[in-house]
Short mmCIF file of C-alpha atoms in Angstrom, two decimals:
data_model
loop_
_atom_site.label_atom_id
_atom_site.label_comp_id
_atom_site.label_asym_id
_atom_site.label_seq_id
_atom_site.Cartn_x
_atom_site.Cartn_y
_atom_site.Cartn_z
CA MET D 1 -3.29 8.90 -21.00
CA THR D 2 -1.71 5.55 -23.28
CA TYR D 3 -0.69 2.23 -22.68
CA CYS D 4 1.92 0.44 -25.11
CA VAL D 5 4.15 -2.13 -24.97
CA GLY D 6 7.04 -3.19 -27.25
CA MET D 7 8.31 -7.02 -27.20
CA LEU D 8 12.12 -8.37 -28.30
CA LEU D 9 11.40 -11.76 -28.55
CA ASP D 10 13.74 -14.66 -30.51
CA GLN D 11 10.98 -15.53 -33.00
CA GLY D 12 10.24 -11.76 -33.54
CA LEU D 13 8.47 -9.05 -32.07
CA VAL D 14 5.23 -7.94 -30.63
CA PHE D 15 3.41 -4.03 -30.69
CA LEU D 16 0.72 -3.40 -28.89
CA SER D 17 -0.63 0.13 -28.32
CA ASP D 18 -4.53 1.45 -27.08
CA SER D 19 -5.50 4.48 -28.71
CA ARG D 20 -7.19 6.88 -26.25
CA THR D 21 -5.87 10.19 -25.60
CA ASN D 22 -7.38 12.60 -23.10
CA ALA D 23 -7.02 16.18 -21.65
CA GLY D 24 -9.27 15.46 -18.74
CA VAL D 25 -12.04 12.42 -18.71
CA ASP D 26 -14.85 14.68 -20.11
CA HIS D 27 -12.25 15.12 -23.34
CA ILE D 28 -11.44 12.00 -24.39
CA ASN D 29 -10.43 10.91 -28.18
CA THR D 30 -9.31 7.89 -30.04
CA PHE D 31 -6.29 8.66 -31.87
CA ARG D 32 -3.72 6.19 -33.45
CA LYS D 33 -0.17 5.57 -31.55
CA MET D 34 1.38 3.19 -33.82
CA THR D 35 3.48 4.13 -36.63
CA VAL D 36 4.88 1.49 -39.67
CA TRP D 37 7.79 2.34 -42.28
CA GLU D 38 8.03 -0.69 -44.29
CA LYS D 39 10.35 -1.14 -47.10
CA PRO D 40 9.68 -5.60 -48.26
CA GLY D 41 12.33 -6.85 -48.06
CA GLU D 42 14.85 -4.93 -46.79
CA ARG D 43 13.09 -2.93 -43.46
CA VAL D 44 10.21 -3.06 -41.22
CA LEU D 45 10.52 -0.04 -38.29
CA VAL D 46 7.56 0.32 -35.60
CA LEU D 47 7.14 3.72 -33.87
CA LEU D 48 4.52 3.58 -30.32
CA THR D 49 4.09 7.28 -28.87
CA ALA D 50 3.27 8.61 -25.72
CA GLY D 51 2.74 11.51 -23.88
CA ASN D 52 1.45 14.60 -25.07
CA LEU D 53 -0.28 14.16 -28.16
CA ALA D 54 0.51 17.55 -29.84
CA VAL D 55 4.44 16.49 -29.12
CA SER D 56 3.96 13.09 -30.25
CA GLN D 57 2.22 13.45 -34.01
CA ALA D 58 4.73 16.62 -34.29
CA VAL D 59 7.57 14.07 -33.76
CA VAL D 60 5.98 11.19 -36.18
CA ASN D 61 5.49 14.21 -38.70
CA LEU D 62 9.09 15.47 -38.55
CA LEU D 63 9.89 11.73 -39.43
CA GLY D 64 7.55 11.43 -41.91
CA GLU D 65 9.05 14.40 -43.94
CA ARG D 66 12.44 13.57 -43.68
CA VAL D 67 11.04 10.29 -45.64
CA ALA D 68 11.10 12.78 -48.88
CA ASP D 69 13.83 15.28 -48.22
CA ASP D 70 17.39 15.06 -49.33
CA ASP D 71 18.94 17.62 -46.74
CA GLY D 72 21.12 15.71 -45.11
CA HIS D 73 18.74 14.55 -42.50
CA CYS D 74 19.16 11.42 -41.34
CA SER D 75 15.81 9.12 -41.84
CA LEU D 76 13.87 6.39 -40.66
CA VAL D 77 14.04 5.19 -44.81
CA ASN D 78 17.98 5.13 -45.45
CA ALA D 79 19.24 4.54 -41.67
CA PRO D 80 21.80 1.90 -42.40
CA ASN D 81 21.01 0.45 -38.98
CA LEU D 82 18.04 0.67 -35.54
CA PHE D 83 20.83 2.71 -34.01
CA GLU D 84 20.91 5.28 -36.51
CA ALA D 85 16.87 4.86 -36.74
CA ALA D 86 16.52 5.55 -32.46
CA THR D 87 18.92 8.49 -32.92
CA CYS D 88 17.16 9.81 -35.88
CA VAL D 89 13.70 9.81 -33.48
CA GLY D 90 15.52 11.12 -30.55
CA GLU D 91 16.77 14.00 -33.19
CA ALA D 92 13.66 14.32 -34.14
CA VAL D 93 12.24 14.61 -30.91
CA ARG D 94 14.26 17.18 -29.30
CA GLU D 95 13.56 19.43 -33.20
CA VAL D 96 9.61 19.65 -31.84
CA HIS D 97 11.77 20.13 -28.21
CA ARG D 98 13.70 23.30 -29.57
CA ARG D 99 10.45 24.47 -31.56
CA ASP D 100 7.66 23.81 -28.83
CA ALA D 101 8.96 23.38 -25.36
CA ALA D 102 9.03 26.70 -23.96
CA ALA D 103 5.60 28.14 -25.21
CA LEU D 104 4.14 25.13 -23.88
CA LYS D 105 6.50 26.22 -20.69
CA GLU D 106 4.59 29.16 -20.69
CA PHE D 107 0.87 27.55 -20.59
CA GLY D 108 2.20 25.03 -17.78
CA VAL D 109 2.41 22.24 -19.68
CA ASP D 110 5.55 19.77 -19.59
CA PHE D 111 7.46 18.38 -22.42
CA ASN D 112 6.81 15.45 -22.21
CA THR D 113 6.95 12.26 -24.97
CA THR D 114 7.95 8.68 -24.49
CA LEU D 115 8.60 6.03 -27.48
CA ILE D 116 9.68 3.00 -28.57
CA LEU D 117 10.87 2.46 -31.54
CA GLY D 118 11.84 -1.28 -33.03
CA GLY D 119 11.80 -3.41 -35.93
CA GLN D 120 14.50 -5.24 -38.48
CA ILE D 121 16.68 -3.68 -41.09
CA ALA D 122 18.63 -6.15 -43.33
CA GLY D 123 21.85 -6.74 -42.52
CA GLU D 124 20.68 -6.68 -38.32
CA VAL D 125 19.00 -8.81 -36.15
CA PRO D 126 15.38 -7.49 -34.69
CA ARG D 127 15.72 -4.75 -32.58
CA LEU D 128 13.77 -2.81 -29.97
CA PHE D 129 14.64 0.74 -27.93
CA SER D 130 12.88 3.37 -25.41
CA ILE D 131 13.62 6.97 -26.16
CA TYR D 132 13.08 9.38 -23.94
CA ALA D 133 11.95 13.02 -24.06
CA ALA D 134 15.51 14.49 -24.18
CA GLY D 135 15.97 12.42 -27.51
CA ASN D 136 18.29 9.77 -25.59
CA PHE D 137 17.27 6.36 -25.71
CA ILE D 138 17.85 2.55 -24.78
CA GLU D 139 18.13 -0.41 -26.06
CA ALA D 140 16.31 -3.75 -24.82
CA SER D 141 18.39 -7.30 -23.97
CA ARG D 142 17.71 -10.84 -23.20
CA ASP D 143 17.36 -9.72 -19.58
CA THR D 144 14.73 -6.99 -20.45
CA PRO D 145 13.36 -8.21 -23.67
CA TYR D 146 10.19 -5.62 -23.10
CA PHE D 147 9.41 -1.78 -23.19
CA GLN D 148 6.20 -0.04 -21.89
CA ILE D 149 5.21 3.49 -21.90
CA GLY D 150 2.71 5.18 -20.81
CA GLU D 151 0.29 4.17 -17.87
CA SER D 152 2.65 1.12 -17.93
CA LYS D 153 2.72 -0.14 -13.84
CA TYR D 154 -0.96 -1.99 -13.70
CA GLY D 155 0.08 -3.99 -16.62
CA LYS D 156 3.68 -4.67 -15.80
CA PRO D 157 3.07 -8.07 -13.39
CA ILE D 158 1.64 -10.21 -15.85
CA LEU D 159 4.80 -9.66 -18.06
CA ASP D 160 7.51 -9.57 -15.82
CA ARG D 161 5.75 -13.34 -14.72
CA VAL D 162 5.59 -14.42 -18.18
CA ILE D 163 7.40 -13.08 -21.00
CA ASN D 164 11.13 -14.28 -22.06
CA PRO D 165 13.00 -14.24 -25.00
CA ALA D 166 11.68 -17.98 -25.91
CA THR D 167 8.17 -16.76 -25.77
CA SER D 168 6.37 -16.89 -28.52
CA LEU D 169 4.80 -14.62 -30.76
CA ASP D 170 1.26 -15.49 -30.50
CA GLU D 171 2.36 -16.18 -26.61
CA GLY D 172 3.58 -12.48 -26.26
CA ALA D 173 0.35 -11.03 -27.89
CA LYS D 174 -1.53 -13.09 -25.75
CA CYS D 175 0.57 -11.96 -22.64
CA ALA D 176 0.27 -7.89 -24.14
CA LEU D 177 -3.41 -8.30 -24.25
CA ILE D 178 -3.54 -9.28 -20.79
CA SER D 179 -1.46 -6.72 -19.26
CA MET D 180 -3.77 -3.77 -21.55
CA ASP D 181 -6.90 -5.57 -20.13
CA SER D 182 -5.47 -5.23 -16.72
CA THR D 183 -4.73 -1.62 -17.59
CA ILE D 184 -7.89 -1.01 -18.77
CA ARG D 185 -9.76 -2.03 -16.44
CA SER D 186 -7.95 -0.06 -13.45
CA ASN D 187 -7.62 2.78 -15.91
CA LEU D 188 -10.50 5.17 -17.39
CA SER D 189 -7.61 7.10 -19.68
CA VAL D 190 -6.36 3.85 -21.51
CA GLY D 191 -9.33 2.27 -24.10
CA LEU D 192 -10.32 0.76 -27.59
CA PRO D 193 -9.37 -0.11 -29.96
CA LEU D 194 -6.21 -1.57 -30.04
CA ASP D 195 -3.61 -2.15 -32.56
CA LEU D 196 -1.74 -4.81 -32.12
CA LEU D 197 1.35 -5.95 -34.82
CA TYR D 198 3.69 -8.94 -35.18
CA TYR D 199 6.97 -8.85 -36.79
CA ARG D 200 8.52 -12.75 -37.71
CA ARG D 201 12.26 -12.36 -37.42
CA ASP D 202 14.11 -11.95 -40.97
CA GLU D 203 10.55 -11.32 -42.75
CA PHE D 204 11.49 -7.94 -43.65
CA ARG D 205 7.65 -7.32 -43.94
CA VAL D 206 4.81 -7.00 -41.14
CA ALA D 207 3.25 -10.41 -40.45
CA ARG D 208 -0.06 -8.93 -39.15
CA HIS D 209 -1.40 -5.86 -38.45
CA VAL D 210 -5.09 -6.49 -36.06
CA SER D 211 -6.93 -3.03 -35.21
CA ILE D 212 -8.90 -4.79 -31.59
CA GLY D 213 -11.99 -3.31 -31.39
CA SER D 214 -14.89 -3.85 -28.47
CA ASP D 215 -16.58 -6.57 -30.60
CA ASP D 216 -13.32 -8.93 -31.60
CA ALA D 217 -13.78 -12.20 -30.46
CA TYR D 218 -10.69 -13.21 -29.07
CA PHE D 219 -10.10 -9.97 -26.83
CA ALA D 220 -13.65 -10.09 -25.37
CA MET D 221 -12.47 -14.03 -24.72
CA ILE D 222 -9.35 -13.32 -23.08
CA ARG D 223 -11.27 -10.54 -20.91
CA LYS D 224 -13.67 -12.73 -19.77
CA ARG D 225 -11.59 -16.19 -19.18
CA TRP D 226 -8.86 -14.40 -17.89
CA GLY D 227 -10.58 -12.55 -15.26
CA ALA D 228 -12.62 -16.09 -14.31
CA GLU D 229 -9.61 -18.21 -14.27
CA LEU D 230 -7.82 -15.37 -11.82
CA ARG D 231 -10.66 -15.78 -9.36
CA ARG D 232 -11.02 -19.23 -9.72
CA VAL D 233 -7.25 -19.30 -8.99
CA PHE D 234 -7.92 -16.96 -5.83
CA GLN D 235 -10.41 -19.42 -4.77
CA ASP D 236 -8.64 -22.51 -4.77
CA LEU D 237 -5.47 -20.89 -3.18
CA PRO D 238 -5.55 -21.96 0.49
CA ASN D 239 -6.94 -19.22 3.13
CA PRO D 240 -4.12 -18.07 5.69
CA ASP D 241 -4.73 -19.95 8.97
CA TRP D 242 -3.17 -16.77 11.20
CA GLN D 243 -6.89 -15.97 11.91
CA THR D 244 -7.85 -19.30 13.20
CA ALA D 245 -5.43 -19.56 15.99
CA THR D 246 -6.31 -17.98 19.12
CA ASP D 247 -3.87 -15.06 20.38
CA MET R 1 8.68 3.76 -1.28
CA THR R 2 5.85 1.96 0.49
CA TYR R 3 2.65 -0.47 -0.42
CA CYS R 4 0.26 -0.58 1.92
CA VAL R 5 -3.02 -1.50 0.97
CA GLY R 6 -6.52 -1.00 4.07
CA MET R 7 -9.48 -3.23 3.15
CA LEU R 8 -13.27 -2.39 4.56
CA LEU R 9 -15.08 -5.37 4.62
CA ASP R 10 -18.86 -6.91 5.64
CA GLN R 11 -16.59 -9.16 8.13
CA GLY R 12 -14.76 -6.31 9.44
CA LEU R 13 -10.98 -4.71 7.78
CA VAL R 14 -7.64 -5.89 6.65
CA PHE R 15 -4.46 -3.79 6.41
CA LEU R 16 -1.18 -4.89 4.98
CA SER R 17 1.81 -2.66 4.70
CA ASP R 18 5.55 -3.67 3.53
CA SER R 19 8.31 -1.65 5.68
CA ARG R 20 10.94 -0.66 3.29
CA THR R 21 12.29 2.89 2.96
CA ASN R 22 14.63 4.33 0.96
CA ALA R 23 16.46 7.42 -0.25
CA GLY R 24 18.25 5.92 -3.34
CA VAL R 25 18.60 2.32 -4.15
CA ASP R 26 21.74 1.86 -2.04
CA HIS R 27 19.91 3.11 1.12
CA ILE R 28 17.46 1.37 1.71
CA ASN R 29 15.88 0.62 5.74
CA THR R 30 12.95 -1.32 7.29
CA PHE R 31 10.41 0.75 9.24
CA ARG R 32 6.84 -0.11 10.14
CA LYS R 33 4.54 1.99 8.62
CA MET R 34 1.49 0.27 10.48
CA THR R 35 0.49 2.09 14.12
CA VAL R 36 -2.20 0.35 15.97
CA TRP R 37 -4.47 2.10 19.04
CA GLU R 38 -6.23 -0.35 20.18
CA LYS R 39 -8.38 0.46 23.55
CA PRO R 40 -10.59 -3.24 24.07
CA GLY R 41 -14.03 -3.28 24.27
CA GLU R 42 -13.88 0.06 22.96
CA ARG R 43 -12.19 1.06 19.86
CA VAL R 44 -9.21 -0.37 17.76
CA LEU R 45 -7.84 2.23 15.23
CA VAL R 46 -4.96 1.24 12.44
CA LEU R 47 -2.77 4.16 10.75
CA LEU R 48 -0.95 2.94 7.37
CA THR R 49 1.48 6.02 5.98
CA ALA R 50 3.37 6.48 2.89
CA GLY R 51 5.37 9.63 1.70
CA ASN R 52 8.37 11.41 3.53
CA LEU R 53 9.58 8.97 6.20
CA ALA R 54 10.14 12.20 8.23
CA VAL R 55 6.81 13.55 7.88
CA SER R 56 5.22 10.20 8.65
CA GLN R 57 7.15 9.60 11.66
CA ALA R 58 6.26 13.18 12.53
CA VAL R 59 2.38 12.60 12.07
CA VAL R 60 2.51 9.75 14.17
CA ASN R 61 4.62 10.66 17.09
CA LEU R 62 2.76 13.92 17.47
CA LEU R 63 -1.14 12.05 17.41
CA GLY R 64 1.25 9.71 20.07
CA GLU R 65 1.48 12.86 22.31
CA ARG R 66 -1.70 14.03 22.05
CA VAL R 67 -2.98 10.95 23.57
CA ALA R 68 -1.76 12.03 26.99
CA ASP R 69 -2.24 15.89 26.89
CA ASP R 70 -5.54 17.14 27.69
CA ASP R 71 -5.28 21.03 25.75
CA GLY R 72 -8.29 20.80 23.36
CA HIS R 73 -6.98 18.78 20.94
CA CYS R 74 -8.30 16.27 19.62
CA SER R 75 -6.61 13.12 20.05
CA LEU R 76 -7.20 9.39 18.79
CA VAL R 77 -7.92 7.79 21.88
CA ASN R 78 -10.83 10.26 22.55
CA ALA R 79 -12.56 10.52 19.25
CA PRO R 80 -15.99 10.00 19.22
CA ASN R 81 -15.88 8.96 15.82
CA LEU R 82 -14.23 7.96 12.89
CA PHE R 83 -14.55 10.72 11.31
CA GLU R 84 -13.12 12.87 14.01
CA ALA R 85 -10.58 10.66 13.90
CA ALA R 86 -9.59 11.66 10.70
CA THR R 87 -9.75 14.80 11.40
CA CYS R 88 -7.54 14.98 14.15
CA VAL R 89 -5.14 12.98 11.14
CA GLY R 90 -5.43 15.48 9.01
CA GLU R 91 -5.11 18.53 11.90
CA ALA R 92 -1.19 16.33 12.52
CA VAL R 93 -0.59 16.77 8.96
CA ARG R 94 -1.00 20.75 8.81
CA GLU R 95 0.80 20.69 11.79
CA VAL R 96 3.42 18.95 10.49
CA HIS R 97 3.22 20.83 7.27
CA ARG R 98 3.42 23.85 9.25
CA ARG R 99 6.63 22.89 10.78
CA ASP R 100 8.30 21.66 7.98
CA ALA R 101 7.33 22.06 4.66
CA ALA R 102 9.36 25.23 4.25
CA ALA R 103 12.61 23.71 5.48
CA LEU R 104 11.93 20.96 2.90
CA LYS R 105 11.33 23.21 0.07
CA GLU R 106 14.44 25.25 0.64
CA PHE R 107 16.02 21.80 -0.45
CA GLY R 108 13.75 20.70 -2.84
CA VAL R 109 12.00 17.88 -1.31
CA ASP R 110 8.29 18.03 -1.53
CA PHE R 111 6.13 17.76 1.75
CA ASN R 112 4.38 14.45 0.50
CA THR R 113 2.40 11.83 2.85
CA THR R 114 -1.15 9.78 2.23
CA LEU R 115 -2.25 7.91 5.15
CA ILE R 116 -5.38 4.98 5.60
CA LEU R 117 -7.34 4.88 8.71
CA GLY R 118 -9.45 2.34 9.86
CA GLY R 119 -11.11 0.82 12.67
CA GLN R 120 -14.26 0.80 14.50
CA ILE R 121 -15.24 3.09 17.86
CA ALA R 122 -18.17 1.70 20.14
CA GLY R 123 -21.53 2.99 18.75
CA GLU R 124 -20.43 2.93 14.69
CA VAL R 125 -19.90 0.45 12.34
CA PRO R 126 -16.28 0.05 10.78
CA ARG R 127 -14.98 2.81 8.46
CA LEU R 128 -12.07 3.55 6.36
CA PHE R 129 -9.97 7.31 5.40
CA SER R 130 -7.53 7.81 2.75
CA ILE R 131 -5.77 11.43 3.90
CA TYR R 132 -4.07 13.28 2.01
CA ALA R 133 -1.07 15.81 2.48
CA ALA R 134 -3.35 19.07 2.62
CA GLY R 135 -4.99 17.17 5.30
CA ASN R 136 -8.45 16.41 3.57
CA PHE R 137 -9.67 13.17 3.53
CA ILE R 138 -12.08 11.04 1.74
CA GLU R 139 -13.78 7.78 3.24
CA ALA R 140 -14.27 3.99 1.79
CA SER R 141 -17.90 2.82 0.61
CA ARG R 142 -19.43 -0.53 -0.73
CA ASP R 143 -18.33 0.72 -4.16
CA THR R 144 -14.97 1.52 -3.07
CA PRO R 145 -14.10 -0.96 -0.42
CA TYR R 146 -10.71 -0.50 -0.33
CA PHE R 147 -7.69 1.98 -0.31
CA GLN R 148 -4.12 1.71 -1.26
CA ILE R 149 -1.54 4.43 -0.73
CA GLY R 150 2.34 4.67 -2.17
CA GLU R 151 3.60 2.23 -5.04
CA SER R 152 -0.34 1.10 -5.94
CA LYS R 153 -0.26 0.13 -9.31
CA TYR R 154 1.23 -2.78 -9.72
CA GLY R 155 -1.36 -4.39 -7.40
CA LYS R 156 -4.09 -3.04 -8.07
CA PRO R 157 -5.69 -4.74 -10.83
CA ILE R 158 -6.09 -7.94 -8.79
CA LEU R 159 -7.74 -5.84 -6.39
CA ASP R 160 -9.99 -4.81 -8.94
CA ARG R 161 -11.34 -7.98 -10.31
CA VAL R 162 -11.42 -9.41 -6.54
CA ILE R 163 -12.42 -7.19 -3.90
CA ASN R 164 -16.09 -6.64 -2.85
CA PRO R 165 -17.37 -6.29 0.33
CA ALA R 166 -18.83 -9.75 1.25
CA THR R 167 -15.04 -10.83 0.74
CA SER R 168 -14.31 -12.53 3.85
CA LEU R 169 -10.93 -11.57 6.17
CA ASP R 170 -9.49 -14.43 5.21
CA GLU R 171 -10.06 -14.06 1.35
CA GLY R 172 -9.15 -10.54 1.58
CA ALA R 173 -5.39 -10.77 3.38
CA LYS R 174 -5.29 -13.26 0.78
CA CYS R 175 -6.08 -10.84 -1.53
CA ALA R 176 -3.41 -8.74 -0.63
CA LEU R 177 -0.88 -10.58 0.31
CA ILE R 178 -1.33 -11.09 -3.91
CA SER R 179 -1.33 -7.76 -4.63
CA MET R 180 1.70 -7.19 -2.30
CA ASP R 181 3.77 -9.88 -4.02
CA SER R 182 2.97 -8.62 -7.46
CA THR R 183 3.99 -5.01 -6.30
CA ILE R 184 7.62 -6.31 -4.46
CA ARG R 185 8.36 -8.27 -7.86
CA SER R 186 7.95 -5.17 -10.23
CA ASN R 187 9.32 -2.72 -7.86
CA LEU R 188 12.80 -3.18 -5.77
CA SER R 189 11.44 -0.22 -3.00
CA VAL R 190 9.34 -2.25 -1.65
CA GLY R 191 10.15 -5.29 0.31
CA LEU R 192 9.44 -7.67 3.50
CA PRO R 193 8.34 -7.76 6.35
CA LEU R 194 5.34 -6.98 5.94
CA ASP R 195 2.31 -6.20 8.58
CA LEU R 196 -1.03 -8.01 8.39
CA LEU R 197 -4.17 -7.10 10.78
CA TYR R 198 -7.48 -8.55 10.89
CA TYR R 199 -9.99 -6.43 12.93
CA ARG R 200 -13.15 -8.70 13.03
CA ARG R 201 -16.32 -6.38 13.20
CA ASP R 202 -17.84 -5.20 16.15
CA GLU R 203 -14.99 -7.18 18.40
CA PHE R 204 -13.18 -3.82 19.58
CA ARG R 205 -9.95 -5.33 19.94
CA VAL R 206 -7.13 -6.62 16.82
CA ALA R 207 -8.12 -9.96 15.69
CA ARG R 208 -4.70 -11.04 14.74
CA HIS R 209 -1.33 -9.00 13.69
CA VAL R 210 1.33 -10.93 12.03
CA SER R 211 4.32 -10.21 10.87
CA ILE R 212 5.15 -11.67 7.26
CA GLY R 213 9.23 -12.28 6.63
CA SER R 214 10.73 -14.32 4.18
CA ASP R 215 10.74 -17.54 5.76
CA ASP R 216 6.37 -16.97 6.59
CA ALA R 217 5.39 -20.75 5.28
CA TYR R 218 1.88 -19.17 3.56
CA PHE R 219 3.58 -15.95 1.97
CA ALA R 220 6.00 -18.04 0.82
CA MET R 221 3.23 -20.46 -0.84
CA ILE R 222 1.48 -17.95 -2.11
CA ARG R 223 4.37 -16.50 -3.79
CA LYS R 224 5.00 -19.40 -5.84
CA ARG R 225 1.70 -20.73 -6.26
CA TRP R 226 0.31 -17.83 -7.32
CA GLY R 227 2.70 -17.16 -9.73
CA ALA R 228 2.95 -20.70 -11.15
CA GLU R 229 -1.04 -20.75 -11.45
CA LEU R 230 -0.81 -17.61 -13.08
CA ARG R 231 1.72 -19.37 -16.13
CA ARG R 232 -0.27 -22.02 -16.27
CA VAL R 233 -3.86 -20.48 -16.65
CA PHE R 234 -2.05 -18.19 -19.23
CA GLN R 235 -0.64 -21.40 -21.05
CA ASP R 236 -4.30 -22.74 -20.92
CA LEU R 237 -5.77 -20.04 -22.80
CA PRO R 238 -6.11 -20.39 -26.75
CA ASN R 239 -3.53 -18.15 -28.57
CA PRO R 240 -4.58 -15.83 -31.19
CA ASP R 241 -5.26 -17.06 -34.50
CA TRP R 242 -4.61 -13.68 -36.27
CA GLN R 243 -1.44 -15.01 -37.33
CA THR R 244 -2.39 -18.10 -39.06
CA ALA R 245 -4.60 -16.15 -41.47
CA THR R 246 -2.54 -15.11 -44.63
CA ASP R 247 -2.50 -11.24 -45.39
#
């Protein structure tokens, strides 16, 4: 499995992805799930992928090829706005579906892929989209400022409690890492290294792209202190007094 | 959906279930998912159910009928030990499957039900089982001292961080309520009122059975303080310093 999260904040965008892929627990590999298209001063687009790895890679490759060609296909480097870019990604998903879905079905494999596309193109504000296997998509808003794909449930409660549009990029990254830590602890199929990317609004270049391995001091601190503090808060909360009452 | 959790602790057992059932978000009802069989001084058995409500209710009814009859079927009030009791539940699930699964399939409805059975029968230690739709089951151990059924992922990280066999019943209940709160916040289909039950080892009677509605002061305090403390801990954790470095 996979766990990825993208956030649309007033200050910009935060993206975090793990890199574990598996086909059964004895077959675990590391593949990056974050792809970046950047034209400094003009656009930054970040794509996160989850689901069947062959499908995701085919989509990313198709999108990469279309950067170069000039045959009327939309491409991420030429799309005039983020909506068109999301449409491009959706079309690429549909093309891979046309090519591969029937063959996958013969082997009992579902065509499943979900993607997050976010970024900013000059002339627009930053935008964030969640794209489904059918090629359709939805856009994040101030009410729903984040999207998750993959193994998303373990890490959702902390996002729901903390993230809102006013959250800073640093706090967004911190929250994404805590959400990832909760997921990794509860699900073997999500694992290090992580890719963390910050995009600061109106900069039109990647602010920071960090690869986080098991030796990363900040993530190690987050993992240790968050768990310890959680247990301390838990201890400090009063116990229920129902038990002490008699029936 | 449903969310239920059962814990096997050194001091005894804790069970918590919600009561929301739904078939689409415009069709939400409240049904209890916890059933108790008690022979004071001799046995306490607690059954939690999740999945298709008609299936769960049929299983519980079948188990209820078999308390009375004497036709060779196993029954929860006569089972000599918890393993036999879990076998009874599994047989009841299989009988309902034989009766209903084909008709459900015609309507495109999966036969899905999962159950947690826990308790103590005189002569044994307390035991806890997780029973699947196929009627087979697994038993909790010191390494895995809790089971969840239903919408379980949102509430799993806090259990993984806190619960071990030495956790007290009060702390177990507190943790179960926090786990439930995280689930309710992230998933509309899980809701109040809750049923909370404590069983203290070797007492052979229910120690406490509480129904928790939206007016329950303790749960309201937990919801408010846990969220607030989590946000405070989050604020207190240092922000990453990657961003301040220049590329």
